[in-house]
Coordinates of C-alpha atoms in Angstrom, one line a residue:
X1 CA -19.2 32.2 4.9
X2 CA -22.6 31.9 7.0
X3 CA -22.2 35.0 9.6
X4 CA -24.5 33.2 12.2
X5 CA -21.9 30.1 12.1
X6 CA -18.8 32.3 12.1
X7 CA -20.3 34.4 15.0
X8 CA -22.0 31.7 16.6
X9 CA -19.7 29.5 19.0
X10 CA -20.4 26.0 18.0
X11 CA -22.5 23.9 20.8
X12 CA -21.0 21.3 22.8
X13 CA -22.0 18.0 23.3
X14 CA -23.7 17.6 26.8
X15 CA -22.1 15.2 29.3
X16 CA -23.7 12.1 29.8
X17 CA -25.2 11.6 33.2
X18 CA -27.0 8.6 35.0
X19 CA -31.0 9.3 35.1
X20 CA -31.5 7.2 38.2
X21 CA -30.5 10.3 40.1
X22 CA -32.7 12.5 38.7
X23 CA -35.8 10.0 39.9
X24 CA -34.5 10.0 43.9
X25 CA -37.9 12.0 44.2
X26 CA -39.8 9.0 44.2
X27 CA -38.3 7.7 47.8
X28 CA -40.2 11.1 48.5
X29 CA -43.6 10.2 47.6
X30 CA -42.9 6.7 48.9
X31 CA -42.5 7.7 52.0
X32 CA -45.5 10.0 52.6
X33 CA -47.5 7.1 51.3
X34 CA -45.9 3.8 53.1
X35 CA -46.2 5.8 56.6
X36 CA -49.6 7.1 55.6
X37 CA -50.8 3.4 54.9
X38 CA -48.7 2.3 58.1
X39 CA -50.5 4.0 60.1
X40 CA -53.3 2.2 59.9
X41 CA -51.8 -0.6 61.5
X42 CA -52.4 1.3 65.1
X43 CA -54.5 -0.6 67.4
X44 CA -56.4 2.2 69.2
X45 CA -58.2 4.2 66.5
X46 CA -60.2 6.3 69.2
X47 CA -56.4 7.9 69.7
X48 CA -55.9 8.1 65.6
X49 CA -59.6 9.8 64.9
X50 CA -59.4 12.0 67.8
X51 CA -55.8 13.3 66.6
X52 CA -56.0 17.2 66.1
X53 CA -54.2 18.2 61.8
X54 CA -51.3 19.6 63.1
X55 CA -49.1 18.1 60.2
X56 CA -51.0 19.3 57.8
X57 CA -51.2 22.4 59.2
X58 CA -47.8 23.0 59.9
X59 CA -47.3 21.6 56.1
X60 CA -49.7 24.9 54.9
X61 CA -48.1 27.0 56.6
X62 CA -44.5 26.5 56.1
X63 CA -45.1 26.4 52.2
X64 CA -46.5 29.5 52.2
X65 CA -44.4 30.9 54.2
X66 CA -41.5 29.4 51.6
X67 CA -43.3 31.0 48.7
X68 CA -43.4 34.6 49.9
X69 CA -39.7 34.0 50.9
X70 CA -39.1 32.1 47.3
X71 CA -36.6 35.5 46.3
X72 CA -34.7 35.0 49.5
X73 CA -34.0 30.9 49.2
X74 CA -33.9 30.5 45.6
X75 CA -31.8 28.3 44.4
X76 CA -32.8 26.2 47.1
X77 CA -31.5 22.7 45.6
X78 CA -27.7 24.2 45.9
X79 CA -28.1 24.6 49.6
X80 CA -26.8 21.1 50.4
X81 CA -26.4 21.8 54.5
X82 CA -30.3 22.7 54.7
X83 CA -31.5 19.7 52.7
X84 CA -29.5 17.3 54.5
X85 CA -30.9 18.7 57.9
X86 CA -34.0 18.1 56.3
X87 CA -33.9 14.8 55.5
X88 CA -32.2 14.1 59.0
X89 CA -35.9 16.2 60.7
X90 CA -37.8 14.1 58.2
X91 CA -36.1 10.8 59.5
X92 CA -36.1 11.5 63.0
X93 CA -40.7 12.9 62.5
X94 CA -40.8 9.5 60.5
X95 CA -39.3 7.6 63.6
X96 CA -41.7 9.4 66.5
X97 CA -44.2 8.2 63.9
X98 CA -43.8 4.5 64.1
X99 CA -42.8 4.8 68.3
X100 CA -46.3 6.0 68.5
X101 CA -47.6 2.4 67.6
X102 CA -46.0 0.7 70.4
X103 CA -46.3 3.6 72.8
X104 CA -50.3 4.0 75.5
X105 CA -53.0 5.8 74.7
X106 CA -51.7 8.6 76.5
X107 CA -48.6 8.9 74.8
X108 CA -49.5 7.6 71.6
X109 CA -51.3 11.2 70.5
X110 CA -48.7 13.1 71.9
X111 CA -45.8 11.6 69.5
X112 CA -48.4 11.2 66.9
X113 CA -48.2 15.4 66.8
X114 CA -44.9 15.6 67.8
X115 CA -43.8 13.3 64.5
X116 CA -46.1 14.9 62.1
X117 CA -45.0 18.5 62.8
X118 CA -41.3 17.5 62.6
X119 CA -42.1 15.3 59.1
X120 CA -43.9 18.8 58.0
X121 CA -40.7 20.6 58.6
X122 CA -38.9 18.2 56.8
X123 CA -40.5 17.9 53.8
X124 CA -41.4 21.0 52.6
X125 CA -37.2 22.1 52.0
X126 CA -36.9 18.6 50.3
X127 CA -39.8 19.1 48.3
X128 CA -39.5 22.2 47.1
X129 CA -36.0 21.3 46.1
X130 CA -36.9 18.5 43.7
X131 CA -39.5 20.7 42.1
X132 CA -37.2 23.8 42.0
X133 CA -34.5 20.5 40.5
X134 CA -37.4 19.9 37.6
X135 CA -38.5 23.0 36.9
X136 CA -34.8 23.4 35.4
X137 CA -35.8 20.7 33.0
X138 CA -37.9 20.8 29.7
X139 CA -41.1 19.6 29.6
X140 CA -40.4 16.4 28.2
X141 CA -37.9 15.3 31.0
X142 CA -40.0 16.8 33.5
X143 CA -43.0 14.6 32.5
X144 CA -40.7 11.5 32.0
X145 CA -39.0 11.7 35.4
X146 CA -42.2 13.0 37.5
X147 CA -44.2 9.8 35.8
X148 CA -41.6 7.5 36.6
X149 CA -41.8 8.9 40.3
X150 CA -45.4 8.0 40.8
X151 CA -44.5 4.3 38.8
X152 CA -42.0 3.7 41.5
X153 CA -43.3 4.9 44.4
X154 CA -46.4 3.1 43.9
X155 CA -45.0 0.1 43.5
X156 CA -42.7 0.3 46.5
X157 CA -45.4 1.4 48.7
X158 CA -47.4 -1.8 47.5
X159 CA -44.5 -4.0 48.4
X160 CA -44.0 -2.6 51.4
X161 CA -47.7 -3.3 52.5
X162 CA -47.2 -7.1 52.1
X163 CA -43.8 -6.8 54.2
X164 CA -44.8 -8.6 57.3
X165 CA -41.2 -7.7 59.0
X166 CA -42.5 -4.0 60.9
X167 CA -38.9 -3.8 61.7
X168 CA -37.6 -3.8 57.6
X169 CA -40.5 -1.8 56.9
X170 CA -40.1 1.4 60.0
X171 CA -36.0 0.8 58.5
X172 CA -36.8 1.8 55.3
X173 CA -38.9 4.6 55.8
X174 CA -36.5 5.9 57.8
X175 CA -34.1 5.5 55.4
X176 CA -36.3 6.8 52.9
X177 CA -35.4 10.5 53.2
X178 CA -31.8 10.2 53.6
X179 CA -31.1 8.0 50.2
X180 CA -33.5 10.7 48.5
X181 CA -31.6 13.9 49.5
X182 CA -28.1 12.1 48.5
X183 CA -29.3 11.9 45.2
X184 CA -30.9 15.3 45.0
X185 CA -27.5 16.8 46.0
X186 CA -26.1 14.7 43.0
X187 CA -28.5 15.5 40.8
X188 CA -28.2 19.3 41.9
X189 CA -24.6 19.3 40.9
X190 CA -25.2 18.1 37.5
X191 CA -28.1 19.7 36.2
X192 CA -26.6 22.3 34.4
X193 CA -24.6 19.6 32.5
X194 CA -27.0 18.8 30.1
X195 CA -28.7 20.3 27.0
X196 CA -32.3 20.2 28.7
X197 CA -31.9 22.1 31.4
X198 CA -31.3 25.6 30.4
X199 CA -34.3 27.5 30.9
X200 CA -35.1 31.0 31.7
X201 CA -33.6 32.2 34.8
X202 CA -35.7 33.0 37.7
X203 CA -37.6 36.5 37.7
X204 CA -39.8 38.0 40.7
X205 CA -42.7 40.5 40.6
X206 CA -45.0 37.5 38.9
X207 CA -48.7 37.9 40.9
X208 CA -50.5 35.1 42.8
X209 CA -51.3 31.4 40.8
X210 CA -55.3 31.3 41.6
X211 CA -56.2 29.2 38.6
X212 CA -53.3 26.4 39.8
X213 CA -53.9 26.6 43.1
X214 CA -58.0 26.3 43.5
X215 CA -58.3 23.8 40.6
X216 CA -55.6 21.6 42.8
X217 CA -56.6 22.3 46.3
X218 CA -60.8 21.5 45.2
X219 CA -59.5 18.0 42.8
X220 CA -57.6 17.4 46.6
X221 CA -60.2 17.7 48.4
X222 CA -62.6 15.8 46.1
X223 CA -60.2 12.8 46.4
X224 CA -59.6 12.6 49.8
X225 CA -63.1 12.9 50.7
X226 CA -64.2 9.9 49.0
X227 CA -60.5 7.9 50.0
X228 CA -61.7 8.6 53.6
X229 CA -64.6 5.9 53.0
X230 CA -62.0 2.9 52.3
X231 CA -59.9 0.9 55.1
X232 CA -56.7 1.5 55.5
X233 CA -56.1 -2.5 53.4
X234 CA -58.9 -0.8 50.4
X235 CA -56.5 2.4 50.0
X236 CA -53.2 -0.1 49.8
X237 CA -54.8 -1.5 46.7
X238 CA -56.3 2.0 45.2
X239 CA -52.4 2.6 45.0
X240 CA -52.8 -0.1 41.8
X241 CA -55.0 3.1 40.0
X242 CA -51.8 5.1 40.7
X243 CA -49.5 2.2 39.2
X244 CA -51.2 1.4 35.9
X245 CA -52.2 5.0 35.0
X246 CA -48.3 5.9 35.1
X247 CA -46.9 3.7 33.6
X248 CA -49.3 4.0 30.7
X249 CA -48.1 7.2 30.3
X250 CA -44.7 6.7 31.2
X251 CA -44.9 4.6 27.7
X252 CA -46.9 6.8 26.1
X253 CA -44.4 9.6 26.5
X254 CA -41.2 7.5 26.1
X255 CA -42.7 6.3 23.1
X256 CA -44.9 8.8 21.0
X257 CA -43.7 12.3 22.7
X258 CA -43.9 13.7 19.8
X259 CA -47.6 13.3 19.3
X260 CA -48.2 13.6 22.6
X261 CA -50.1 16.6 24.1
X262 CA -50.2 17.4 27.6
X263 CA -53.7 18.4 27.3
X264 CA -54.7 14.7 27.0
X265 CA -54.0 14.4 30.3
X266 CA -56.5 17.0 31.5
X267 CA -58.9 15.4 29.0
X268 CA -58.4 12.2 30.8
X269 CA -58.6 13.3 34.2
X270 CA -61.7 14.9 34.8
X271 CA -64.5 11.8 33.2
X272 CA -61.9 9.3 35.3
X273 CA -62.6 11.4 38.4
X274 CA -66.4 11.6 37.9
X275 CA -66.3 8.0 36.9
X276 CA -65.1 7.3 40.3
X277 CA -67.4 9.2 42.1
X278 CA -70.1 8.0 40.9
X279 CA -68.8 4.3 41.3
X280 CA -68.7 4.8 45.2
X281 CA -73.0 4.7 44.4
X282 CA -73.0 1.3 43.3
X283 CA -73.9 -1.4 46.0
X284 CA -71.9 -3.8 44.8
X285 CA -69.2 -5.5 46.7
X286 CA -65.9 -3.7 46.0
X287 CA -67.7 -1.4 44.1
X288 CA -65.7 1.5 46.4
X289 CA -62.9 0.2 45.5
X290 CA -62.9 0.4 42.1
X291 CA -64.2 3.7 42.9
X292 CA -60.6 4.7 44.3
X293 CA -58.9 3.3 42.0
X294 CA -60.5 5.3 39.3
X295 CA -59.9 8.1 41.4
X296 CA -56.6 7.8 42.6
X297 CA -55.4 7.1 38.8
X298 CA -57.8 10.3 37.8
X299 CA -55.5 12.2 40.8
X300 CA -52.4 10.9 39.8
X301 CA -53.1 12.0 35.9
X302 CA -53.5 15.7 36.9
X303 CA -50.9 15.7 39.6
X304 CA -48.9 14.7 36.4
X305 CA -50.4 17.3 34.3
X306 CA -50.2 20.4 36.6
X307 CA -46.6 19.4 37.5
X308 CA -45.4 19.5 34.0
X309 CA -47.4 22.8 32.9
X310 CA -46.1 24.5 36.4
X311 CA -42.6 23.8 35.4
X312 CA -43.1 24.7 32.1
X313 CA -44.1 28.0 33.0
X314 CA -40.9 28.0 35.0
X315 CA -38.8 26.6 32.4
X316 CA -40.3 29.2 29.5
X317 CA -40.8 32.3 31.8
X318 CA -38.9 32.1 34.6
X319 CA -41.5 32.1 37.4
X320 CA -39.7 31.1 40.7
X321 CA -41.1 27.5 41.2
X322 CA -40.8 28.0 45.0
X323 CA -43.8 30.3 44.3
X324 CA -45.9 28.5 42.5
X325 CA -45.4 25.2 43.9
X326 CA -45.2 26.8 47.4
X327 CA -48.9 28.1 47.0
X328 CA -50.0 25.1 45.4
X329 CA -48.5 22.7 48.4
X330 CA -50.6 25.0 50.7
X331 CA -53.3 25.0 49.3
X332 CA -53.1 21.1 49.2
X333 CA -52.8 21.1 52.9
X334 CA -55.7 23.1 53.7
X335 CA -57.5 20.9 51.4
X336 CA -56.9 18.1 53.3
X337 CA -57.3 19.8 57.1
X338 CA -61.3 20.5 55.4
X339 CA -61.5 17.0 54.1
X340 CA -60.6 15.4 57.5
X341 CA -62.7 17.8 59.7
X342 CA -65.7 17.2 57.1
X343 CA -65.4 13.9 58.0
X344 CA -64.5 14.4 61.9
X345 CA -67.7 16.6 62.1
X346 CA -70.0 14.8 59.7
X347 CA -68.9 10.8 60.1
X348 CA -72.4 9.7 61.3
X349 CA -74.4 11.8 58.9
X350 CA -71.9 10.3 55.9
X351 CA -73.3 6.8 57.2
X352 CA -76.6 7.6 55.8
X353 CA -76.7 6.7 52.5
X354 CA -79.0 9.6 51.0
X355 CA -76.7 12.1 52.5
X356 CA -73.7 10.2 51.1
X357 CA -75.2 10.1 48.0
X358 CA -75.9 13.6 47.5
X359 CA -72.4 14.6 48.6
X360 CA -70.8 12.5 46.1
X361 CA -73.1 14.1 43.4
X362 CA -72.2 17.1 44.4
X363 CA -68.5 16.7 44.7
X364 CA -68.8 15.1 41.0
X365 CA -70.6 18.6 40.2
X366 CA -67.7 20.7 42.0
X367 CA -65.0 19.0 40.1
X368 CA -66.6 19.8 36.6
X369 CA -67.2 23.4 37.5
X370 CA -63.6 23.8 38.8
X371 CA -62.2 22.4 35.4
X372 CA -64.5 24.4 33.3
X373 CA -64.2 27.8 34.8
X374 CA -60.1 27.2 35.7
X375 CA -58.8 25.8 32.8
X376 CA -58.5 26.5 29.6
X377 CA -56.7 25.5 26.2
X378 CA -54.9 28.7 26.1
X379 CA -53.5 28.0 29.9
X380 CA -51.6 24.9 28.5
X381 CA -48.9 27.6 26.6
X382 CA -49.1 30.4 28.8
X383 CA -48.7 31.2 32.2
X384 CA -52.0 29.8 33.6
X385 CA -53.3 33.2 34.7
X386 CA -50.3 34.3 36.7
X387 CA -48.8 38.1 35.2
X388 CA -45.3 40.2 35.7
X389 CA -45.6 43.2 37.5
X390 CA -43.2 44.9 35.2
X391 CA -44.0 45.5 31.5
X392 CA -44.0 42.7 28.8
X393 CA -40.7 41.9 27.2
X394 CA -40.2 44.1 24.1
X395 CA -40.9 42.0 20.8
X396 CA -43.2 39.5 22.4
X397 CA -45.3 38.0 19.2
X398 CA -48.5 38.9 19.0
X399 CA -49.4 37.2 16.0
X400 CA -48.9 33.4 16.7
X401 CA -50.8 32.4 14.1
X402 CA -48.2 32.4 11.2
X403 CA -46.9 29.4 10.0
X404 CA -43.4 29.8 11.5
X405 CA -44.4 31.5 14.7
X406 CA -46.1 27.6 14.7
X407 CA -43.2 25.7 13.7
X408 CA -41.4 27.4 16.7
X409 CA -43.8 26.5 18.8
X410 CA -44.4 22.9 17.8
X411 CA -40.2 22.5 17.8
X412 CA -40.2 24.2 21.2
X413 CA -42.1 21.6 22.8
X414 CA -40.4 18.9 21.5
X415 CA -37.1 20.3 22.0
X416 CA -37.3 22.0 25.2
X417 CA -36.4 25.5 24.3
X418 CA -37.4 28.6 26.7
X419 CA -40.2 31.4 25.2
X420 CA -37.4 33.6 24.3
X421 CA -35.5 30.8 22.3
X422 CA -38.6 29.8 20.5
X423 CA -38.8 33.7 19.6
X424 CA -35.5 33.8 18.2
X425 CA -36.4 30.0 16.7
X426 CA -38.8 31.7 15.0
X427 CA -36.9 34.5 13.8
X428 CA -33.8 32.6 12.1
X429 CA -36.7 30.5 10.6
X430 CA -37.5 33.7 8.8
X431 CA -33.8 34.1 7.7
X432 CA -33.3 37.3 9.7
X433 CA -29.8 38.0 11.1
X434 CA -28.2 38.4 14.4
X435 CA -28.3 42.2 14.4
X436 CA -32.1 42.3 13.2
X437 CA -32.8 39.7 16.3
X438 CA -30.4 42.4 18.7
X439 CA -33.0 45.1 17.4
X440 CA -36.4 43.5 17.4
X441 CA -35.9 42.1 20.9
X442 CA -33.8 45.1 22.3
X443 CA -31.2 42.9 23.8
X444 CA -27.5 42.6 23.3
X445 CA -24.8 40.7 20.5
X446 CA -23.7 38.4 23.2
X447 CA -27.4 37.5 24.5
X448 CA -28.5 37.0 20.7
X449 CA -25.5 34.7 20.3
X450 CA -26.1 32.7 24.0
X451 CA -29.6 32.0 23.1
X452 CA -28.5 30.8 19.6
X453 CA -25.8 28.3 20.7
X454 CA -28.7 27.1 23.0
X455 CA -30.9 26.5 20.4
X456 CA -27.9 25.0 18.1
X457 CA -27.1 23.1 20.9
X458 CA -30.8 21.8 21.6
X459 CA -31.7 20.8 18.0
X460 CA -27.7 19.0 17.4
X461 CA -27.0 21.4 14.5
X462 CA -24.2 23.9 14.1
X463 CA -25.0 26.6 11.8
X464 CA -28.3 28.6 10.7
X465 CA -28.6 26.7 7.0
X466 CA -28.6 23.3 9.2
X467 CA -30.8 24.6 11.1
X468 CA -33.2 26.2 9.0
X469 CA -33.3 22.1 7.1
X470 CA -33.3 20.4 10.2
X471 CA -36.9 22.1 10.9
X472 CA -38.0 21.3 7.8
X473 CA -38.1 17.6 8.8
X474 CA -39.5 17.9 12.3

């Protein structure tokens, strides 16, 4: 009789669950951009331009304040009171928003503020939740579900720009919020349901994410610097970029995950975000445009990218997402608090067109420095820079180069398994038995046998010999 099947309970089949409620984070991104773009609609720009960032400011501050409290909140997405208050704060910043439109001069900047530190309060509980929500899930879901965010939410920010009806459109934003966080809190309670959402649980002690965090905050900056040139109908249409670049690689990873590497996306991103750059030089008519659009769909590719390595990291090592993401949110703040006071201080001198030339060279420049020096192939598999205080887990490979140790790795991917299940993968690949797995790894018979019935579960097979022939074919 096999031992590992006898000893190893046999997996069962996960419970099938709707994936529309695992995609409610697109009304997120939606709203951010359909009240962004709405705004633009206010008569007295003197007001808008003069208007101090204290939403983005608030925004820095609060996720870094949840990130150095990550150990306290985690699991955030299972407290359903504070994300429905949430959503409710979001509403109500998204309603003093739109009053401000129909509201004097005088008034207009005072619930301008008032809405955008209440909408900063709001979202960073949601946000944070949705993240925390995918980094439960393998890479593959995460990079399916996060695309299919920006598909949607571009395309429903698009619509709602050709809404005449201001009433339908403040209604919906509104609403916006309130429909997302009803189907987090559904997709919360079912999570844990399914076969691709078992990753490592949440450790603390890992040190500051630099590499993530300057490489986001300096592409931010770089694309809301040259965005700030467009009107607000120009940046409406850049949201086409967004639309076509998903959902190219929605299909793409739907499709051909398999040969898919994340890494393409990086590839991608960086010549697309030059590209548009230097596109914004051209005196052509709509040549800025096109410039955003490249851009925009540049943006969107690495937002896409540094999403599904952070969560990776998450899934494989258990680094508490609040931390990551929470630095990498504030950093994205205070990137855009420098863009817009660059172009508060510095409007008149950006009119010039030497000036603006040589800052677009140079923010081309910046972009390609920032890619070279903070990323690198071996950041795609590891943990981008970011180290545990505590020692190394006993039995870590150190010699990844063996042709199993690859197979592991390549079936890991694929399947969504953990680091420690693609060590053990790697292990019963080699034919070694439960107890030599308890010793090598210094853990105990009923961990060994969890993580086995993970990876039986994972791959559809039910003992080792099944297993061992199922890898063959992958």
């Amino acid at each position: 009789m096999d031992i590992e099947h006898a000893n190893t309970p046999k997996a069962k089949p996960s419970q099938a669950i709707p994936s529309f409620c695992f995609l409610g984070f697109f009304l997120m991104v939606s709203f951010s951009t359909s009240l962004s773009l709405s705004t633009y609609a206010i008569d007295d720009s003197a007001v808008a331009q003069s208007q101090f960032p204290f939403g983005p400011l608030a925004k820095m501050l609060l996720f870094a304040a949840a990130a150095f409290l990550s150990t306290r909140i985690t699991p955030l997405h299972k407290k359903h009171r504070l994300l429905i208050a949430a959503a409710i704060v979001l509403s109500l910043g998204a309603a003093l928003t739109i009053a401000s439109r129909s509201s004097g001069a005088s008034s207009a900047l005072w619930l301008n503020s008032c809405g955008s530190i209440v909408i900063s309060i709001g979202t960073v509980p949601l946000y944070l939740a949705w993240m925390e929500l995918y980094a439960n899930m393998d890479m593959r879901h995460v990079l399916a579900y996060y695309t299919a965010t920006h598909v949607l939410s571009s395309f429903l920010s698009f619509s709602l720009t050709l809404v005449s009806s201001t009433v339908f459109v403040s209604a919906a934003i509104v609403a916006f919020p309130l429909i997302s966080v009803a189907l987090l809190l559904v997709s919360s309670q079912r999570i844990k349901r399914v076969s691709f959402a078992q990753g490592e649980a949440v450790s603390s002690g890992w040190s500051f994410p630099l590499k993530p965090v300057v490489l986001f905050a300096g592409f931010t900056f770089c694309n809301n610097f040259l965005r700030g040139f467009l009107s607000g109908s120009g940046r409406g249409y850049a949201l086409f970029g967004v639309l076509i670049v998903s959902g190219i690689v929605l299909v793409v990873i739907l499709l051909l995950f398999k040969r898919f590497s994340v890494r393409s996306l990086y590839l991608i991103s960086l010549p697309m975000a030059v590209a548009g750059a230097l596109c914004s030089l051209i005196d052509l008519p709509n040549a800025a445009l096109v410039g955003s659009l490249l851009t925009n769909g540049a943006y969107t590719l690495f937002s896409i990218f540094i999403t599904a390595v952070l969560c990776n990291i998450t899934f494989r090592y258990g680094v508490n997402p609040l931390w990551t993401f929470g630095f990498t949110q504030s950093a994205l703040a205070f990137a855009q608090i420098i863009s817009q006071s660059v172009h508060a201080s510095f409007d008149a001198h950006l009119q010039s067109v030497t000036i603006y030339s040589l800052c677009v060279c140079l923010i081309a420049t910046v972009i390609v420095i920032l890619f070279v020096v903070f990323m690198s192939d071996k950041d795609f598999t590891s943990t981008w820079g970011m180290t545990l205080s505590s020692k190394k887990t006993a039995g870590e490979s150190t010699d990844n180069r063996q042709s199993t140790v690859e197979k592991a790795a390549y079936i890991a991917r694929i399947k969504g398994l953990t680091r420690r299940e693609e060590e053990i993968l790697a292990m019963l690949l080699e034919d070694r038995t439960i107890a030599s797995i308890e010793d090598a790894l210094y853990i105990s018979n009923s961990t060994a046998k969890t993580h086995i019935q993970h990876i039986y579960k994972k791959l559809g097979v039910h003992s080792k010999q099944e297993l061992i022939e199922t890898c063959k074919v992958l």
